[in-house]
């Protein structure tokens, strides 16, 4: 009966994660909507020809595969996975991020149809774009001295710091 219920969840692939895989430290990456994130995932040379996956973690430690490939690259919607087998890593690029994209993700290797070995855990934390924050606080900037800015609000002259390309992590 439980297997029948699992089959009904076709968009979500339920997997038994490799033993100990959740012991990996989770990397928290905070950025703003509209940006692009790059994630690098290293794997063992013995996994060179196995399927590489990028998953969104769902309740119950299951995996919703967002993009995967057995070849050098694949794209699904705003997710792009590119493998560099000679260097034993692949990258995942996520474009046009929104606040709804916040949450836990992981990259891994599909060992078989039911098991994914987790290589790296990532938690994306998205905030509204600075331009939105700036519009909402423009009057505040005009009427408040720099020293009295609330925590987390950058003065206009500092906005350029967050406009750079996010680092590959």
PDB file of C-alpha atoms in Angstrom:
ATOM      1  CA  UNK A   1       0.000   0.000   0.000  1.00  0.00           C
ATOM      2  CA  UNK A   2       2.796   2.457   0.871  1.00  0.00           C
ATOM      3  CA  UNK A   3       4.489   1.743  -2.484  1.00  0.00           C
ATOM      4  CA  UNK A   4       1.256   2.583  -4.338  1.00  0.00           C
ATOM      5  CA  UNK A   5       1.071   5.940  -2.562  1.00  0.00           C
ATOM      6  CA  UNK A   6       4.691   6.664  -3.473  1.00  0.00           C
ATOM      7  CA  UNK A   7       3.976   6.013  -7.148  1.00  0.00           C
ATOM      8  CA  UNK A   8       1.279   8.692  -7.074  1.00  0.00           C
ATOM      9  CA  UNK A   9       3.939  11.317  -6.315  1.00  0.00           C
ATOM     10  CA  UNK A  10       5.391  11.187  -9.823  1.00  0.00           C
ATOM     11  CA  UNK A  11       6.923  14.701  -9.809  1.00  0.00           C
ATOM     12  CA  UNK A  12       8.785  13.886  -6.634  1.00  0.00           C
ATOM     13  CA  UNK A  13      11.348  11.118  -6.703  1.00  0.00           C
ATOM     14  CA  UNK A  14      11.572   9.501  -3.300  1.00  0.00           C
ATOM     15  CA  UNK A  15      15.018   8.200  -2.565  1.00  0.00           C
ATOM     16  CA  UNK A  16      16.798   6.391   0.188  1.00  0.00           C
ATOM     17  CA  UNK A  17      19.749   8.641   0.780  1.00  0.00           C
ATOM     18  CA  UNK A  18      23.110   6.974   1.168  1.00  0.00           C
ATOM     19  CA  UNK A  19      23.969   6.104   4.739  1.00  0.00           C
ATOM     20  CA  UNK A  20      25.530   9.022   6.570  1.00  0.00           C
ATOM     21  CA  UNK A  21      24.969  11.473   3.726  1.00  0.00           C
ATOM     22  CA  UNK A  22      23.165  13.989   5.934  1.00  0.00           C
ATOM     23  CA  UNK A  23      26.248  14.240   8.132  1.00  0.00           C
ATOM     24  CA  UNK A  24      27.647  16.739   5.587  1.00  0.00           C
ATOM     25  CA  UNK A  25      27.673  20.316   6.787  1.00  0.00           C
ATOM     26  CA  UNK A  26      25.049  22.479   5.151  1.00  0.00           C
ATOM     27  CA  UNK A  27      26.341  25.603   3.423  1.00  0.00           C
ATOM     28  CA  UNK A  28      24.070  28.616   3.908  1.00  0.00           C
ATOM     29  CA  UNK A  29      24.053  30.950   0.932  1.00  0.00           C
ATOM     30  CA  UNK A  30      22.164  34.222   1.267  1.00  0.00           C
ATOM     31  CA  UNK A  31      21.389  36.281  -1.824  1.00  0.00           C
ATOM     32  CA  UNK A  32      18.654  38.456  -3.298  1.00  0.00           C
ATOM     33  CA  UNK A  33      15.995  37.622  -5.833  1.00  0.00           C
ATOM     34  CA  UNK A  34      16.859  38.072  -9.479  1.00  0.00           C
ATOM     35  CA  UNK A  35      20.436  36.894  -8.949  1.00  0.00           C
ATOM     36  CA  UNK A  36      22.170  33.759 -10.220  1.00  0.00           C
ATOM     37  CA  UNK A  37      23.792  31.175  -7.944  1.00  0.00           C
ATOM     38  CA  UNK A  38      26.635  28.851  -8.927  1.00  0.00           C
ATOM     39  CA  UNK A  39      27.323  25.668  -6.944  1.00  0.00           C
ATOM     40  CA  UNK A  40      30.310  23.362  -7.470  1.00  0.00           C
ATOM     41  CA  UNK A  41      29.997  19.695  -6.467  1.00  0.00           C
ATOM     42  CA  UNK A  42      33.083  17.449  -6.363  1.00  0.00           C
ATOM     43  CA  UNK A  43      32.827  13.679  -6.785  1.00  0.00           C
ATOM     44  CA  UNK A  44      35.061  10.628  -6.645  1.00  0.00           C
ATOM     45  CA  UNK A  45      36.697   9.496  -9.925  1.00  0.00           C
ATOM     46  CA  UNK A  46      34.774   6.205  -9.619  1.00  0.00           C
ATOM     47  CA  UNK A  47      31.528   8.204 -10.037  1.00  0.00           C
ATOM     48  CA  UNK A  48      32.576   9.752 -13.345  1.00  0.00           C
ATOM     49  CA  UNK A  49      30.009   7.887 -15.457  1.00  0.00           C
ATOM     50  CA  UNK A  50      27.131   7.992 -12.977  1.00  0.00           C
ATOM     51  CA  UNK A  51      24.165  10.339 -13.169  1.00  0.00           C
ATOM     52  CA  UNK A  52      24.711  13.718 -11.504  1.00  0.00           C
ATOM     53  CA  UNK A  53      21.661  15.303  -9.836  1.00  0.00           C
ATOM     54  CA  UNK A  54      20.535  18.563  -8.270  1.00  0.00           C
ATOM     55  CA  UNK A  55      17.688  18.062  -5.810  1.00  0.00           C
ATOM     56  CA  UNK A  56      15.398  20.141  -3.709  1.00  0.00           C
ATOM     57  CA  UNK A  57      14.990  18.490  -0.334  1.00  0.00           C
ATOM     58  CA  UNK A  58      11.348  17.822   0.492  1.00  0.00           C
ATOM     59  CA  UNK A  59       9.774  16.830   3.817  1.00  0.00           C
ATOM     60  CA  UNK A  60      10.889  13.448   5.063  1.00  0.00           C
ATOM     61  CA  UNK A  61      14.401  13.782   3.583  1.00  0.00           C
ATOM     62  CA  UNK A  62      13.204  12.998   0.078  1.00  0.00           C
ATOM     63  CA  UNK A  63      14.453  14.452  -3.172  1.00  0.00           C
ATOM     64  CA  UNK A  64      12.692  16.331  -5.933  1.00  0.00           C
ATOM     65  CA  UNK A  65      15.165  16.135  -8.827  1.00  0.00           C
ATOM     66  CA  UNK A  66      15.289  19.527 -10.538  1.00  0.00           C
ATOM     67  CA  UNK A  67      17.943  18.663 -13.132  1.00  0.00           C
ATOM     68  CA  UNK A  68      20.151  15.646 -13.806  1.00  0.00           C
ATOM     69  CA  UNK A  69      22.437  14.276 -16.484  1.00  0.00           C
ATOM     70  CA  UNK A  70      24.517  11.273 -17.518  1.00  0.00           C
ATOM     71  CA  UNK A  71      26.291  13.417 -20.114  1.00  0.00           C
ATOM     72  CA  UNK A  72      28.178  16.689 -19.864  1.00  0.00           C
ATOM     73  CA  UNK A  73      25.229  19.042 -19.422  1.00  0.00           C
ATOM     74  CA  UNK A  74      21.494  19.413 -18.984  1.00  0.00           C
ATOM     75  CA  UNK A  75      19.018  22.220 -18.465  1.00  0.00           C
ATOM     76  CA  UNK A  76      15.560  22.151 -16.948  1.00  0.00           C
ATOM     77  CA  UNK A  77      13.826  25.492 -16.565  1.00  0.00           C
ATOM     78  CA  UNK A  78      16.181  27.788 -14.621  1.00  0.00           C
ATOM     79  CA  UNK A  79      18.497  24.969 -13.513  1.00  0.00           C
ATOM     80  CA  UNK A  80      21.615  24.172 -15.554  1.00  0.00           C
ATOM     81  CA  UNK A  81      23.990  21.321 -14.679  1.00  0.00           C
ATOM     82  CA  UNK A  82      27.376  21.021 -16.374  1.00  0.00           C
ATOM     83  CA  UNK A  83      29.758  18.129 -15.685  1.00  0.00           C
ATOM     84  CA  UNK A  84      33.553  18.368 -15.907  1.00  0.00           C
ATOM     85  CA  UNK A  85      34.479  14.664 -15.709  1.00  0.00           C
ATOM     86  CA  UNK A  86      38.194  15.230 -16.304  1.00  0.00           C
ATOM     87  CA  UNK A  87      38.240  17.330 -13.129  1.00  0.00           C
ATOM     88  CA  UNK A  88      35.721  15.272 -11.094  1.00  0.00           C
ATOM     89  CA  UNK A  89      33.208  18.025 -10.408  1.00  0.00           C
ATOM     90  CA  UNK A  90      30.012  19.461 -11.818  1.00  0.00           C
ATOM     91  CA  UNK A  91      28.421  22.865 -11.474  1.00  0.00           C
ATOM     92  CA  UNK A  92      24.811  23.814 -11.009  1.00  0.00           C
ATOM     93  CA  UNK A  93      23.664  27.248 -12.123  1.00  0.00           C
ATOM     94  CA  UNK A  94      20.323  28.585 -10.916  1.00  0.00           C
ATOM     95  CA  UNK A  95      19.083  31.736 -12.639  1.00  0.00           C
ATOM     96  CA  UNK A  96      16.322  34.246 -11.922  1.00  0.00           C
ATOM     97  CA  UNK A  97      16.074  33.363  -8.242  1.00  0.00           C
ATOM     98  CA  UNK A  98      12.947  34.331  -6.320  1.00  0.00           C
ATOM     99  CA  UNK A  99      12.140  34.370  -2.612  1.00  0.00           C
ATOM    100  CA  UNK A 100      10.122  31.163  -3.209  1.00  0.00           C
ATOM    101  CA  UNK A 101      13.391  29.400  -4.119  1.00  0.00           C
ATOM    102  CA  UNK A 102      14.542  29.615  -0.493  1.00  0.00           C
ATOM    103  CA  UNK A 103      15.120  26.232   1.090  1.00  0.00           C
ATOM    104  CA  UNK A 104      17.336  23.161   1.293  1.00  0.00           C
ATOM    105  CA  UNK A 105      18.987  21.646  -1.789  1.00  0.00           C
ATOM    106  CA  UNK A 106      21.703  19.118  -2.447  1.00  0.00           C
ATOM    107  CA  UNK A 107      23.855  17.837  -5.249  1.00  0.00           C
ATOM    108  CA  UNK A 108      24.588  14.174  -5.548  1.00  0.00           C
ATOM    109  CA  UNK A 109      25.284  11.063  -7.555  1.00  0.00           C
ATOM    110  CA  UNK A 110      22.504   8.627  -8.456  1.00  0.00           C
ATOM    111  CA  UNK A 111      23.936   5.296  -7.357  1.00  0.00           C
ATOM    112  CA  UNK A 112      20.868   3.404  -8.634  1.00  0.00           C
ATOM    113  CA  UNK A 113      17.136   4.013  -9.081  1.00  0.00           C
ATOM    114  CA  UNK A 114      16.499   4.503  -5.365  1.00  0.00           C
ATOM    115  CA  UNK A 115      19.725   5.846  -3.851  1.00  0.00           C
ATOM    116  CA  UNK A 116      21.472   9.176  -4.189  1.00  0.00           C
ATOM    117  CA  UNK A 117      24.850   9.786  -2.564  1.00  0.00           C
ATOM    118  CA  UNK A 118      24.784  13.353  -1.313  1.00  0.00           C
ATOM    119  CA  UNK A 119      27.895  15.342  -2.193  1.00  0.00           C
ATOM    120  CA  UNK A 120      26.935  18.722  -0.776  1.00  0.00           C
ATOM    121  CA  UNK A 121      24.030  20.270   1.156  1.00  0.00           C
ATOM    122  CA  UNK A 122      23.092  23.866   0.370  1.00  0.00           C
ATOM    123  CA  UNK A 123      20.462  26.060   1.998  1.00  0.00           C
ATOM    124  CA  UNK A 124      19.455  29.021  -0.162  1.00  0.00           C
ATOM    125  CA  UNK A 125      18.053  32.012   1.687  1.00  0.00           C
ATOM    126  CA  UNK A 126      16.575  34.598  -0.670  1.00  0.00           C
ATOM    127  CA  UNK A 127      15.565  38.138   0.184  1.00  0.00           C
ATOM    128  CA  UNK A 128      13.770  40.787  -1.808  1.00  0.00           C
ATOM    129  CA  UNK A 129      15.976  42.624  -4.297  1.00  0.00           C
ATOM    130  CA  UNK A 130      17.811  45.718  -3.065  1.00  0.00           C
ATOM    131  CA  UNK A 131      15.991  47.907  -5.576  1.00  0.00           C
ATOM    132  CA  UNK A 132      12.714  46.898  -3.907  1.00  0.00           C
ATOM    133  CA  UNK A 133      14.132  47.621  -0.456  1.00  0.00           C
ATOM    134  CA  UNK A 134      15.543  50.929  -1.677  1.00  0.00           C
ATOM    135  CA  UNK A 135      12.187  52.056  -3.112  1.00  0.00           C
ATOM    136  CA  UNK A 136      10.419  51.214   0.147  1.00  0.00           C
ATOM    137  CA  UNK A 137      13.010  53.055   2.239  1.00  0.00           C
ATOM    138  CA  UNK A 138      13.810  56.008  -0.032  1.00  0.00           C
ATOM    139  CA  UNK A 139      12.087  58.523   2.252  1.00  0.00           C
ATOM    140  CA  UNK A 140      13.983  57.133   5.206  1.00  0.00           C
ATOM    141  CA  UNK A 141      17.301  57.663   3.446  1.00  0.00           C
ATOM    142  CA  UNK A 142      16.390  61.245   2.613  1.00  0.00           C
ATOM    143  CA  UNK A 143      15.429  62.134   6.167  1.00  0.00           C
ATOM    144  CA  UNK A 144      17.833  60.078   8.325  1.00  0.00           C
ATOM    145  CA  UNK A 145      21.521  60.497   9.029  1.00  0.00           C
ATOM    146  CA  UNK A 146      23.768  57.581   8.052  1.00  0.00           C
ATOM    147  CA  UNK A 147      24.474  56.625  11.684  1.00  0.00           C
ATOM    148  CA  UNK A 148      20.806  55.951  12.422  1.00  0.00           C
ATOM    149  CA  UNK A 149      20.161  53.429   9.648  1.00  0.00           C
ATOM    150  CA  UNK A 150      18.365  50.325  10.925  1.00  0.00           C
ATOM    151  CA  UNK A 151      20.297  47.028  10.963  1.00  0.00           C
ATOM    152  CA  UNK A 152      20.476  45.363   7.559  1.00  0.00           C
ATOM    153  CA  UNK A 153      19.753  48.521   5.540  1.00  0.00           C
ATOM    154  CA  UNK A 154      22.655  49.737   3.435  1.00  0.00           C
ATOM    155  CA  UNK A 155      23.218  53.383   2.569  1.00  0.00           C
ATOM    156  CA  UNK A 156      22.861  54.168  -1.128  1.00  0.00           C
ATOM    157  CA  UNK A 157      26.633  54.443  -1.601  1.00  0.00           C
ATOM    158  CA  UNK A 158      27.045  50.825  -0.442  1.00  0.00           C
ATOM    159  CA  UNK A 159      24.539  49.311  -2.861  1.00  0.00           C
ATOM    160  CA  UNK A 160      27.246  48.521  -5.424  1.00  0.00           C
ATOM    161  CA  UNK A 161      28.757  45.936  -3.051  1.00  0.00           C
ATOM    162  CA  UNK A 162      25.798  43.615  -3.573  1.00  0.00           C
ATOM    163  CA  UNK A 163      25.572  44.078  -7.315  1.00  0.00           C
ATOM    164  CA  UNK A 164      28.635  41.943  -8.061  1.00  0.00           C
ATOM    165  CA  UNK A 165      28.448  38.452  -9.532  1.00  0.00           C
ATOM    166  CA  UNK A 166      27.970  35.942  -6.688  1.00  0.00           C
ATOM    167  CA  UNK A 167      31.028  33.801  -5.941  1.00  0.00           C
ATOM    168  CA  UNK A 168      31.243  30.181  -7.002  1.00  0.00           C
ATOM    169  CA  UNK A 169      30.966  28.282  -3.753  1.00  0.00           C
TER     170      UNK A 169
END
